[in-house]
Every structure is written in structure tokens, then in C-alpha cells.
Tab-separated table of C-alpha atoms and ligand atoms in Angstrom:
chain	number	residue	atom	x	y	z
A	14	MET	CA	-27.172	10.571	-2.393
A	15	SER	CA	-30.597	9.040	-2.857
A	16	ASP	CA	-29.630	7.625	-6.258
A	17	LEU	CA	-27.030	5.425	-4.627
A	18	GLY	CA	-29.831	3.212	-3.400
A	19	ASP	CA	-31.311	2.176	-0.089
A	20	LEU	CA	-28.860	-0.614	0.679
A	21	TYR	CA	-25.970	1.759	0.240
A	22	GLN	CA	-27.591	4.373	2.470
A	23	GLU	CA	-28.519	1.930	5.194
A	24	LEU	CA	-25.121	0.262	5.439
A	25	LEU	CA	-23.273	3.547	5.110
A	26	LEU	CA	-25.298	5.268	7.813
A	27	ASP	CA	-24.979	2.277	10.115
A	28	HIS	CA	-21.192	2.329	9.860
A	29	TYR	CA	-21.086	6.123	10.061
A	30	ARG	CA	-23.130	6.224	13.263
A	31	ARG	CA	-21.520	3.174	14.873
A	32	PRO	CA	-18.068	2.835	13.327
A	33	ARG	CA	-16.400	-0.537	13.927
A	34	ASN	CA	-12.761	-0.807	15.010
A	35	CYS	CA	-12.747	2.876	15.895
A	36	GLY	CA	-10.097	4.086	18.351
A	37	ALA	CA	-6.349	3.882	18.844
A	38	LEU	CA	-4.687	0.478	18.893
A	39	ASP	CA	-2.137	-0.123	21.627
A	40	ASP	CA	1.257	-1.444	20.464
A	41	ALA	CA	0.384	-1.164	16.784
A	42	ASP	CA	3.101	-2.231	14.339
A	43	GLY	CA	2.225	0.503	11.910
A	44	VAL	CA	0.482	3.854	12.203
A	45	ALA	CA	-0.161	6.372	9.443
A	46	ASP	CA	-2.064	9.603	9.011
A	47	GLY	CA	-4.066	10.560	5.987
A	48	ASN	CA	-5.992	13.596	4.953
A	49	ASN	CA	-8.257	14.603	2.140
A	50	PRO	CA	-8.170	18.408	1.989
A	51	LEU	CA	-10.886	18.502	-0.651
A	52	CYS	CA	-13.456	17.268	1.847
A	53	GLY	CA	-11.673	17.879	5.166
A	54	ASP	CA	-11.368	14.189	6.044
A	55	VAL	CA	-8.612	13.301	8.512
A	56	VAL	CA	-7.894	9.701	9.426
A	57	ARG	CA	-5.258	7.760	11.377
A	58	VAL	CA	-4.946	4.035	10.757
A	59	PHE	CA	-3.375	1.560	13.196
A	60	VAL	CA	-2.356	-1.914	12.130
A	61	LYS	CA	-0.940	-5.010	13.785
A	62	VAL	CA	0.725	-7.621	11.592
A	63	LYS	CA	1.866	-11.049	12.683
A	64	GLY	CA	3.386	-13.591	10.288
A	65	GLY	CA	2.172	-11.632	7.273
A	66	VAL	CA	-1.405	-11.499	8.566
A	67	VAL	CA	-3.315	-8.387	9.593
A	68	THR	CA	-4.275	-9.512	13.083
A	69	ASP	CA	-5.793	-6.200	14.110
A	70	VAL	CA	-6.587	-2.885	12.513
A	71	SER	CA	-8.370	0.247	13.671
A	72	PHE	CA	-8.822	3.888	12.788
A	73	GLU	CA	-9.665	7.210	14.319
A	74	GLY	CA	-10.292	10.630	12.914
A	75	SER	CA	-12.837	13.128	11.872
A	76	SER	CA	-14.366	12.517	8.513
A	77	CYS	CA	-17.475	12.750	6.392
A	78	ALA	CA	-20.025	9.937	6.269
A	79	ILE	CA	-18.461	8.168	3.283
A	80	SER	CA	-14.919	8.360	4.637
A	81	THR	CA	-15.941	7.132	8.085
A	82	ALA	CA	-18.145	4.325	6.782
A	83	LEU	CA	-15.418	3.227	4.383
A	84	ALA	CA	-12.793	3.150	7.130
A	85	SER	CA	-15.149	1.112	9.312
A	86	ILE	CA	-16.026	-1.409	6.588
A	87	MET	CA	-12.417	-1.532	5.389
A	88	THR	CA	-11.115	-2.488	8.842
A	89	GLU	CA	-13.753	-5.226	9.051
A	90	SER	CA	-12.804	-6.437	5.582
A	91	VAL	CA	-9.048	-6.734	6.057
A	92	LYS	CA	-8.865	-8.007	9.626
A	93	GLY	CA	-7.653	-11.592	9.604
A	94	LYS	CA	-6.515	-11.408	5.984
A	95	SER	CA	-2.910	-11.625	4.840
A	96	VAL	CA	-1.199	-8.373	3.903
A	97	GLU	CA	-1.189	-9.606	0.294
A	98	GLN	CA	-4.935	-10.305	0.384
A	99	ALA	CA	-5.566	-6.866	1.879
A	100	ARG	CA	-3.555	-5.256	-0.911
A	101	ALA	CA	-5.384	-7.290	-3.560
A	102	LEU	CA	-8.695	-6.164	-2.068
A	103	PHE	CA	-7.618	-2.523	-2.266
A	104	ARG	CA	-6.471	-2.922	-5.894
A	105	LYS	CA	-9.817	-4.417	-6.830
A	106	PHE	CA	-11.757	-1.768	-4.895
A	107	HIS	CA	-9.659	0.962	-6.510
A	108	ASN	CA	-10.361	-0.392	-10.010
A	109	VAL	CA	-14.077	-0.496	-9.260
A	110	VAL	CA	-14.392	3.049	-7.888
A	111	THR	CA	-11.900	4.768	-10.211
A	112	GLN	CA	-12.247	2.793	-13.463
A	113	GLY	CA	-15.811	1.570	-13.112
A	114	ALA	CA	-14.621	-2.065	-13.189
A	115	ASP	CA	-17.328	-4.669	-12.654
A	116	PRO	CA	-17.220	-5.743	-8.956
A	117	SER	CA	-18.005	-9.338	-9.990
A	118	GLU	CA	-14.916	-9.517	-12.224
A	119	ASN	CA	-11.768	-11.390	-11.256
A	120	GLY	CA	-10.097	-10.585	-7.987
A	121	PRO	CA	-11.290	-11.062	-4.420
A	122	PRO	CA	-15.014	-10.538	-3.709
A	123	LEU	CA	-15.617	-7.064	-2.310
A	124	GLY	CA	-18.318	-8.106	0.131
A	125	LYS	CA	-19.776	-5.087	1.924
A	126	LEU	CA	-17.287	-2.848	0.163
A	127	GLU	CA	-19.354	-3.298	-2.966
A	128	VAL	CA	-21.820	-0.685	-1.697
A	129	PHE	CA	-19.175	1.915	-2.518
A	130	ALA	CA	-19.124	0.899	-6.190
A	131	GLY	CA	-21.607	3.696	-6.972
A	132	VAL	CA	-19.211	6.295	-5.565
A	133	GLY	CA	-17.360	6.215	-8.887
A	134	LYS	CA	-20.146	8.364	-10.298
A	135	PHE	CA	-19.095	11.167	-7.940
A	136	PRO	CA	-15.392	11.888	-8.594
A	137	ALA	CA	-15.022	14.144	-5.538
A	138	ARG	CA	-16.311	11.309	-3.345
A	139	VAL	CA	-13.809	8.779	-4.698
A	140	LYS	CA	-11.146	10.434	-2.541
A	141	CYS	CA	-13.334	10.000	0.536
A	142	ALA	CA	-13.741	6.318	-0.336
A	143	THR	CA	-10.024	5.649	-0.880
A	144	LEU	CA	-8.410	7.803	1.836
A	145	ALA	CA	-8.449	5.134	4.540
A	146	TRP	CA	-7.120	2.561	2.058
A	147	HIS	CA	-4.134	4.723	1.110
A	148	THR	CA	-3.540	5.381	4.796
A	149	LEU	CA	-3.684	1.648	5.590
A	150	GLU	CA	-1.112	1.012	2.858
A	151	ALA	CA	1.170	3.668	4.365
A	152	ALA	CA	0.751	2.093	7.811
A	153	LEU	CA	1.700	-1.321	6.392
A	154	GLU	CA	4.744	0.183	4.692
A	155	HIS	CA	5.721	2.299	7.722
A	156	LYS	CA	5.735	5.468	5.708
A	157	PRO	CA	6.533	8.358	8.033
A	158	GLU	CA	5.001	11.178	5.998
A	159	PRO	CA	1.242	11.736	6.072
A	160	VAL	CA	-0.789	10.551	3.100
A	161	THR	CA	-2.773	13.105	1.188
A	162	THR	CA	-5.244	12.621	-1.626
A	163	GLU	CA	-4.064	15.853	-3.279
B	4	ZN	ZN1	-15.105	13.021	2.667
């Protein structure tokens, strides 16, 4: 992973070792499970929504470094945003990691999420970097069945 750069490594490792918003959320409005069989990542996302705003969000699970760091940075990135803004952020992120879209192009700024832009070069890792996002979407939509990347 050395070719992903030092900034990427540093931020990723920091969030992997000390994940933010990690743990179950009491009285969550939405909960969803996701798994990425290719890598063995398992994640559960909890979300609280009030007046169309994501007031709180957390995750728990057992995942690889990329999956865990993404879930941690994702929760930080969407907390306090409207559901629409959170979805727009995911769309932009998805375009960047799957289509190689320029992160500075139109759409909301990715902020810390931009460190995952290089993941697009490793197709197997893209699933690690989008699992928590798909699971968040399912939690927002109250989808009962678990999300899988396969
Ligand atoms: Zn993974």
C-alpha cells in the first residue's frame, strides 16, 4: 500500500487503530448489516435521523484496515448533514473510487474521504471502501435484508 502515499497511510492507520463513532447506538432509527465476502469485512451501521438530518451515526464490526477506516471517516463525514447531503457525498465518493472521477469536480467536497481516491487503482479494495456506505444507505432506507458487495 506504500504507493498510496504517506498521508493516506497515516490517516487510514489512525482511524483503523482508533475508530471514531464505533459501537452500538441506543434507540437508533435505522440499523443495517453489511458484509463483503471477498475480504471478510462485516459491518453494522446505526443511524439516527431527525427532521431529515443525520443527528448521529455509528458502526461496529470486524473489518480490514480500509473498511474500518472508511466506516470511521464516513461517520464523521455525514454526522450533522442532511440525508440528501449524505447521499450526495456517497454518490460523489462512489464516482471517484469506481470511475476515477476527479475529486475536485462538481459535487460536495470529499474532505478526509479524498484519501480513499487512490483505492480505485485496486478493484478488490473498492468493495472495502464502499461497504459501510452501502450499509448506511440500507440503514437510512430501513432495508431489512443484509447488504452484500457480491
Ligand atoms: Zn476489506
